[in-house]
XYZ file of C-alpha atoms in Angstrom:
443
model
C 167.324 113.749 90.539
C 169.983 111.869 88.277
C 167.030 109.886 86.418
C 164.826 113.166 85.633
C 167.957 114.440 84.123
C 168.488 111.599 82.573
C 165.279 111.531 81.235
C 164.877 114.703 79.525
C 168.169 114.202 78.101
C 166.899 111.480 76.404
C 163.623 113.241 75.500
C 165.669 115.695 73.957
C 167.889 113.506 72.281
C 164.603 111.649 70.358
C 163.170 115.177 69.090
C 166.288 115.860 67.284
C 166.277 112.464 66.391
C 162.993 112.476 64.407
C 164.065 115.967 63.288
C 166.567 114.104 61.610
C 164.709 111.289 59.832
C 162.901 113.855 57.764
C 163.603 113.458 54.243
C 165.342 116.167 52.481
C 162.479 116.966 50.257
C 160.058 118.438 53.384
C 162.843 121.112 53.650
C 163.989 121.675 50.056
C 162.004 121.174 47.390
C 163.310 118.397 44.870
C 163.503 119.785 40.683
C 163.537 116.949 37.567
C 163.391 117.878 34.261
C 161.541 114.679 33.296
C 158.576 114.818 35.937
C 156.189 117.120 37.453
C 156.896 117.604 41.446
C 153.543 117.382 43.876
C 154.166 118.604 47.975
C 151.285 118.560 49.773
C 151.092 118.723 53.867
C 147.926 118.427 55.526
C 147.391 118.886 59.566
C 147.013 116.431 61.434
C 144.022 117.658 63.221
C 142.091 117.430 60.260
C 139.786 114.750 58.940
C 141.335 112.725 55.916
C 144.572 114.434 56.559
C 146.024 111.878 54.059
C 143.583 112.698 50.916
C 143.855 115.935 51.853
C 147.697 116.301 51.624
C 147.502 113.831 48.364
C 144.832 116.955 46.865
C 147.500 119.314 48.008
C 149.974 117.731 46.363
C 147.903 116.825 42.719
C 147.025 120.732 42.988
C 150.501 121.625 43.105
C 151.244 119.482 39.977
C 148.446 121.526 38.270
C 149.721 124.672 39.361
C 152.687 123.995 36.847
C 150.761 122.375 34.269
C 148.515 125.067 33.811
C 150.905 127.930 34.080
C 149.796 129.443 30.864
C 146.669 130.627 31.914
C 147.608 133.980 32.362
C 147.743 134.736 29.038
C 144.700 132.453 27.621
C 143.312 134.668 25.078
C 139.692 132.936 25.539
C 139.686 133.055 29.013
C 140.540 137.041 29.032
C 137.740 137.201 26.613
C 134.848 135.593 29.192
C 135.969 137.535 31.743
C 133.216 139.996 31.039
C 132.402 140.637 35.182
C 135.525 140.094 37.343
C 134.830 136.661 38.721
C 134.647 134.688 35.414
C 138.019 134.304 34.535
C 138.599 133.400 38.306
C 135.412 130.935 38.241
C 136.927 129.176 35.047
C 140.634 128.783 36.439
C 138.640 126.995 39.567
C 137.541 124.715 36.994
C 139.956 124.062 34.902
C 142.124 123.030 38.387
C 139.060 121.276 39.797
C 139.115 119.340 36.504
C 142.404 118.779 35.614
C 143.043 117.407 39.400
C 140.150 114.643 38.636
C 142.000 112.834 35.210
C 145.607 112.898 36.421
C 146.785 109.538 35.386
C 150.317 108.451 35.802
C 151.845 110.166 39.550
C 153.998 107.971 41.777
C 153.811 108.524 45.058
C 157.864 109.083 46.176
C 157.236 109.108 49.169
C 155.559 110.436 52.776
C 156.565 111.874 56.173
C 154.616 112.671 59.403
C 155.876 115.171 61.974
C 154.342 116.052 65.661
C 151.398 118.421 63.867
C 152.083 117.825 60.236
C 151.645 114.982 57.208
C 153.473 115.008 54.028
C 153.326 113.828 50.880
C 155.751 113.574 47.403
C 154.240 112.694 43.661
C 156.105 112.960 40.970
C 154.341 112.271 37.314
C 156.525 111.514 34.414
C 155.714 114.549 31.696
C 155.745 111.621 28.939
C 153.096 110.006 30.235
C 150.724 113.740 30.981
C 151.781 114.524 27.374
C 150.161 110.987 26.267
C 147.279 111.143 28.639
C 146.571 115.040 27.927
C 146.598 114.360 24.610
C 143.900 112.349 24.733
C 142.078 115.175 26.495
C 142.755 117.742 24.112
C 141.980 115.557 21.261
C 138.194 114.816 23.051
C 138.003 118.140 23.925
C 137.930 119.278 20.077
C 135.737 116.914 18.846
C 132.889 117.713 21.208
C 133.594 121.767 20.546
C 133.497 121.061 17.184
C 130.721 118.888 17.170
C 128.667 121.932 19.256
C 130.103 124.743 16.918
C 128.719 123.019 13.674
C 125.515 122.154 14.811
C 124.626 125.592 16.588
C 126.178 127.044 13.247
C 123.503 125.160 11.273
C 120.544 125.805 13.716
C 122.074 129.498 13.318
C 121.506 129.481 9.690
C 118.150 127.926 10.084
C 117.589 130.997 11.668
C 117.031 129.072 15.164
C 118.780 131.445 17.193
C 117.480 130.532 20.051
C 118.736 127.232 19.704
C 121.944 128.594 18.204
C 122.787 129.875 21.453
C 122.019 127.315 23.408
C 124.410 125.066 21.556
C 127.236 127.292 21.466
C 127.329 128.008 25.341
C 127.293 124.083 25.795
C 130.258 124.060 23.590
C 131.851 126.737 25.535
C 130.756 124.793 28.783
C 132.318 121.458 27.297
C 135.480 123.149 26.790
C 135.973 125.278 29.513
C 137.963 122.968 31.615
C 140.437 121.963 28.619
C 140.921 125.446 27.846
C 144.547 125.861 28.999
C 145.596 123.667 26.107
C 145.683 124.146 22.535
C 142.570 123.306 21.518
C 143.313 124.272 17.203
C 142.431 121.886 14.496
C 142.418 122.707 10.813
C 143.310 126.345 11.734
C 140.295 126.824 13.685
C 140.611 127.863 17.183
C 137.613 125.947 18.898
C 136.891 127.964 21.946
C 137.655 131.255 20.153
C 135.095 129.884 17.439
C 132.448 129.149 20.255
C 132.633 132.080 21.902
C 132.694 134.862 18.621
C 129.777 132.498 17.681
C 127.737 132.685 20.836
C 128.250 136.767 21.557
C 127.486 137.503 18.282
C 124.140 135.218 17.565
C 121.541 137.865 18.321
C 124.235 140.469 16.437
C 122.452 142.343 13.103
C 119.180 142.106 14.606
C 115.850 144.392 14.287
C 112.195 144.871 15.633
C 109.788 146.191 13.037
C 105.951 146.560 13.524
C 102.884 146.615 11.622
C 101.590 150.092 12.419
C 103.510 152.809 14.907
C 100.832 154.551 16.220
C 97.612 153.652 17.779
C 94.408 155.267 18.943
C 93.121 153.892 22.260
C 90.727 154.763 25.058
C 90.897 154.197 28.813
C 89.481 151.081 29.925
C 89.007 149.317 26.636
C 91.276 146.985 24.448
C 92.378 147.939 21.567
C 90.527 146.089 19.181
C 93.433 145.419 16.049
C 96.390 143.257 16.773
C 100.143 144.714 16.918
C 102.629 142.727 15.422
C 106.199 142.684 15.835
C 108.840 140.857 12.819
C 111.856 139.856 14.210
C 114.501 139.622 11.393
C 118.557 139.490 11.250
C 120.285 140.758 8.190
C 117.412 141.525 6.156
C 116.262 137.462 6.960
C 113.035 136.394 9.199
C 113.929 134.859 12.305
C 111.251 132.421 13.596
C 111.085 130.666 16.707
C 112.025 133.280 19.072
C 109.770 134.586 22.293
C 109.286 138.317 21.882
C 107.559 140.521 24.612
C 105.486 143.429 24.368
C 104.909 145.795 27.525
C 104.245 149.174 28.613
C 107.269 151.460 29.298
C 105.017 154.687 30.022
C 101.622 154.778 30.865
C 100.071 151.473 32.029
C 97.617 148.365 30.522
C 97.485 144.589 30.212
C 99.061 142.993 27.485
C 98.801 139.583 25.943
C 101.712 137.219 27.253
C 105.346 136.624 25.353
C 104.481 135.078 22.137
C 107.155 132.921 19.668
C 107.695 134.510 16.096
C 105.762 132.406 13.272
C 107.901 130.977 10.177
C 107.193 134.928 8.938
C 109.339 136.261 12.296
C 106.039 137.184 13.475
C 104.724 137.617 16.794
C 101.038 139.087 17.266
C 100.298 141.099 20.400
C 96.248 142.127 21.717
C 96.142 145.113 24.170
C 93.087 143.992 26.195
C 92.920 146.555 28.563
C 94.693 150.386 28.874
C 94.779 150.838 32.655
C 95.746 154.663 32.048
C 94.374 158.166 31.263
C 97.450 159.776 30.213
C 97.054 160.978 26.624
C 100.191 159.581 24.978
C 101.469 156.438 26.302
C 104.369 153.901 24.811
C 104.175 149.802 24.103
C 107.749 148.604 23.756
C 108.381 145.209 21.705
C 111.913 143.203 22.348
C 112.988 139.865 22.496
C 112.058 137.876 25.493
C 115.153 136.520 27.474
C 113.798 133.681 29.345
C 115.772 131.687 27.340
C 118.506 132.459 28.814
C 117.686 130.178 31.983
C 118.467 127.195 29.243
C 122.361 128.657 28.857
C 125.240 128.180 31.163
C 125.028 130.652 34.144
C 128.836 131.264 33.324
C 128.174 132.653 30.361
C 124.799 134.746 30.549
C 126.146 138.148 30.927
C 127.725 137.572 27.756
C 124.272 138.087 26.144
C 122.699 140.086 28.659
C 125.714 142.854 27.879
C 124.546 142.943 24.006
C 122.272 145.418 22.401
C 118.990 144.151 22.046
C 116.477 145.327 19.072
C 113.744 146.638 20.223
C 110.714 149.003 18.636
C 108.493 151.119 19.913
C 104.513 151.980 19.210
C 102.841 155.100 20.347
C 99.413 154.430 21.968
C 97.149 157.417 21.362
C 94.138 158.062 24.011
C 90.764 160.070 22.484
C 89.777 162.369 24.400
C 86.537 161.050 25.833
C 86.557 160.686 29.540
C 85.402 157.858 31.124
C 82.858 159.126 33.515
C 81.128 157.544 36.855
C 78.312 158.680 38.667
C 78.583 157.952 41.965
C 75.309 157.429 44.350
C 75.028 156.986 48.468
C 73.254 154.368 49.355
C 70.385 154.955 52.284
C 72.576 152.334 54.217
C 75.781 155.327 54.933
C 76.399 154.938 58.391
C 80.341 156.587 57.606
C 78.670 159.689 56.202
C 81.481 161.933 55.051
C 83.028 158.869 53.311
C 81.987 159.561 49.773
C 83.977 162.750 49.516
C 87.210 160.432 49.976
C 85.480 157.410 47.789
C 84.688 160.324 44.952
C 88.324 161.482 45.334
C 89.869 158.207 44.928
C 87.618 157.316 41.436
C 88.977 161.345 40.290
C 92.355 160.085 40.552
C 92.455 156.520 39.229
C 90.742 157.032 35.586
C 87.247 158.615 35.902
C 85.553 161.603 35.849
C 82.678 162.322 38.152
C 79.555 163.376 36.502
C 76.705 164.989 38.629
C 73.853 163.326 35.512
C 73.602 159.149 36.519
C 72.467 158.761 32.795
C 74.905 160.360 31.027
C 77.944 158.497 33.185
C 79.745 155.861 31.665
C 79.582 154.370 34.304
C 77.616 153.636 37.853
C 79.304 153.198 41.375
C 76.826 152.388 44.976
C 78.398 152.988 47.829
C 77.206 152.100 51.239
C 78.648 151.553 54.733
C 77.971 150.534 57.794
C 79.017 151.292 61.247
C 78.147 148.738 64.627
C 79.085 149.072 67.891
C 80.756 146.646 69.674
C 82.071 146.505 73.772
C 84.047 148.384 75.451
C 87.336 147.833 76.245
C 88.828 148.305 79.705
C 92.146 150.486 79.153
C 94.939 151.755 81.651
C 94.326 155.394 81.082
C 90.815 155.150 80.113
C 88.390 153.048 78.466
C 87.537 152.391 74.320
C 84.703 151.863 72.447
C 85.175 149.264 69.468
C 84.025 150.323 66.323
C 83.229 147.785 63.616
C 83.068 149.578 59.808
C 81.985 147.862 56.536
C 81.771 149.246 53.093
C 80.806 147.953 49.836
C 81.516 149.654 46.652
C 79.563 148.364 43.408
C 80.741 149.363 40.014
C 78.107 149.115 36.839
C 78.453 149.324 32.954
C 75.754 151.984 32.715
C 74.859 151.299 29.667
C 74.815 147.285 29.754
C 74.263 147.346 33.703
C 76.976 144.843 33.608
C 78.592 144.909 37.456
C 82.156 145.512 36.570
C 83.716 144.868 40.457
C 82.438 144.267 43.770
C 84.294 145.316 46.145
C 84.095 145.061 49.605
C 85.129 145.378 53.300
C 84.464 143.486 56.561
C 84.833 144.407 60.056
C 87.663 146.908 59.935
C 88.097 147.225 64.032
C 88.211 150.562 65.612
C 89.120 151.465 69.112
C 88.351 155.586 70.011
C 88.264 156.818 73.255
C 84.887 156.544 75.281
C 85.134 160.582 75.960
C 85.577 161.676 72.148
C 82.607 163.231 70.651
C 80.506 161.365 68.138
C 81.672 163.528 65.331
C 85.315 162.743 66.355
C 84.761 159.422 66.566
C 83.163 159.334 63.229
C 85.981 160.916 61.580
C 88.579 158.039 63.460
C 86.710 155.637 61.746
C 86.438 157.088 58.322
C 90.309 157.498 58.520
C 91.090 153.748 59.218
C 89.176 152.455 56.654
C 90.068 154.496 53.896
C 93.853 153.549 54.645
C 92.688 150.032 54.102
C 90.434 151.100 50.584
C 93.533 153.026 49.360
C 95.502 150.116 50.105
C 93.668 148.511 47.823
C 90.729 149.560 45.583
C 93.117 151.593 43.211
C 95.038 148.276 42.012
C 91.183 146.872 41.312
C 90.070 149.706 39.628
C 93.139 149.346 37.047
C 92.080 145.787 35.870
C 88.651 146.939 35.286
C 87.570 146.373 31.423
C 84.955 148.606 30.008
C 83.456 148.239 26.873
């Protein structure tokens, strides 16, 4: 009994003996007016618990470094969604933890469940070494800012931009210094530059209102001139679509040295009367600019212009004729419901109709099926749907379905049965037959 007392007497006598051997700086943290302090501690449970108390410890030299973030100027500026400003302060951190040059390591310490470290770096020698930075720093925003500022005045916006938000990427992690030289403020100068490329900007076309009809292109081009302060702007994507009514429209097209861009309507998809073609720039440029600082742009007011597309009044008209081969009779009453709401107009007189539509289905029978409460019959439906130019006999689509399976009850009657069948495949052909019909191009 005297040695187990013994013992833990002697067990407890070692704890507070090892609580004693810490250094004073675990439990109070050391000041110096010449040097930067770094704790960092770092479980030991966890892998690299020795880098990861030396990051600890680098960070915490940063903290005070970079203490002057909260009032950046340029960094309240970016901070255009909530996270930027955060984002950026990562980075600068992230950065500034990377070039450190110069620490000591005072000293270390390892407890039961913990590891510490102590750097210290001599201010001198960050002042030398961030001076270096900061000097770097300026030259490449500089170097950015003049040549987007002379792509800018070449009117090479696009290009512009992309230069200034690599400037503003280059000096993002620097940003918490004073980055001035020659009065200018680089990163201030970077960003006003950037947000304000597109800035003084308009859209103007050649005409403002078109006449059109449904079906058919429009046969005279619309052009859009991009310009900025009374000057052409070449080299930039703009877009033309439809923001009422519907049609197909020739792809984004780059301004010529005139700020021109030339846009073909090949097909209006729509019988409203009065429909709208809207002309802006096209932002798929913006996949070439730092993700940071995107919704910089996107936030801007784009130029944009607007022509009105004019329909005449002619219908376009489709006679539609049952083939012998109708085995879903009934159907064309859906099928002739479906062409009266997606752009024609029935007409009971085949050679007056724009155009010419055959229909014919087919129904087959196929086994029955052995059910729990009773037994099915499997239907098989097909229907083909042909449409002509009437006057050119031109087939315009051919559209067509296969096999649609149908399972009815042996005990419904023939006319029920009929009906089940009609029903499933028209969900199919009003899936999709209407999307066909709009691409359709009649001349």
């Amino acid at each position: 009994m005297r040695k187990v007392i013994l013992g833990l007497l002697l067990s407890i006598c070692c704890v507070f003996h090892a609580e004693a051997q810490a250094p004073e700086w675990v439990t109070q943290r050391p000041t110096s007016s010449d040097a930067y302090i770094g704790i960092g501690v770092a479980s030991l449970s966890d892998n690299d618990y020795i880098k990861k108390a030396t990051q600890s410890a680098l960070s915490d030299i940063v903290s005070q470094i970079a203490v002057k973030l909260e009032n950046n100027s340029f960094l309240h500026r970016v901070d255009v969604d909530g996270k930027t400003r955060e984002m950026l302060e990562d980075k600068i951190q992230s950065s500034m933890t990377a070039w450190l040059e110069g620490q000591e390591l005072k000293g270390s310490y390892q407890s039961d469940q913990k590891y510490y470290v102590y750097y210290a770096l001599d201010k001198k020698v960050y002042a030398r070494k961030a001076e270096e930075r900061r000097q770097q720093a300026i030259r490449t925003g500089m170097d950015y800012l003049q040549k987007g500022r002379s792509e800018e005045n070449a009117m090479n916006l696009s290009q512009a931009a992309q230069l200034y938000g690599k400037g503003l990427e280059a000096v993002e992690p620097w940003a918490f210094m004073d980055l001035t030289t020659n009065a200018v403020n680089v990163p201030i100068e970077l960003y006003n530059a950037y947000v304000n490329v597109f800035n003084g900007m308009t859209i103007t076309t050649n005409v403002v209102l078109v006449e059109g009809e449904a079906f058919k292109a429009i046969a005279e081009p619309i052009a859009g001139c991009l310009s900025k302060n009374g000057a052409v702007v070449p080299n930039v994507k703009l877009n033309a679509s439809f923001v009422s009514g519907n049609g197909t429209v020739s792809p984004a097209i780059q301004t010529d040295y005139t700020g021109t861009a030339e846009f073909y309507v090949t097909n209006i998809a729509s019988k409203e009367e009065v429909q709208e073609l809207r002309i802006t720039i096209d932002d798929s440029f913006m996949n070439s600019l730092p993700k940071a600082y995107r919704q910089l742009l996107q936030n801007q007011t784009w130029p944009s212009a607007k022509v009105t597309i004019s329909l005449k009044s002619s219908p376009i008209t489709a006679y539609l004729y049952i083939n012998e081969d109708n085995d879903l009779e009934g159907i064309e009453r859906q099928i002739g419901s479906l062409l009266t709401n997606n752009y024609f107009t029935l007409s009971e007189d085949p050679d007056a109709a724009t155009c010419f539509v055959d229909l014919s289905t087919k129904l087959e029978m196929g086994e029955v099926v052995t059910g729990g409460t009773y037994d099915l019959n499997t239907c098989y439906c097909s229907l083909v749907l042909k449409i002509y130019n009437n006057k050119t006999q031109q087939m315009l689509l051919n559209y067509s379905v296969n096999q649609v399976k149908v399972l009815i009850p042996v005990n419904k009657s023939a006319t029920a049965s009929l009906s089940t069948c009609i029903r499933e495949m028209m969900k199919r052909v009003n899936r999709e037959l209407p999307a066909q019909i709009k691409k359709l191009k009649i001349n």
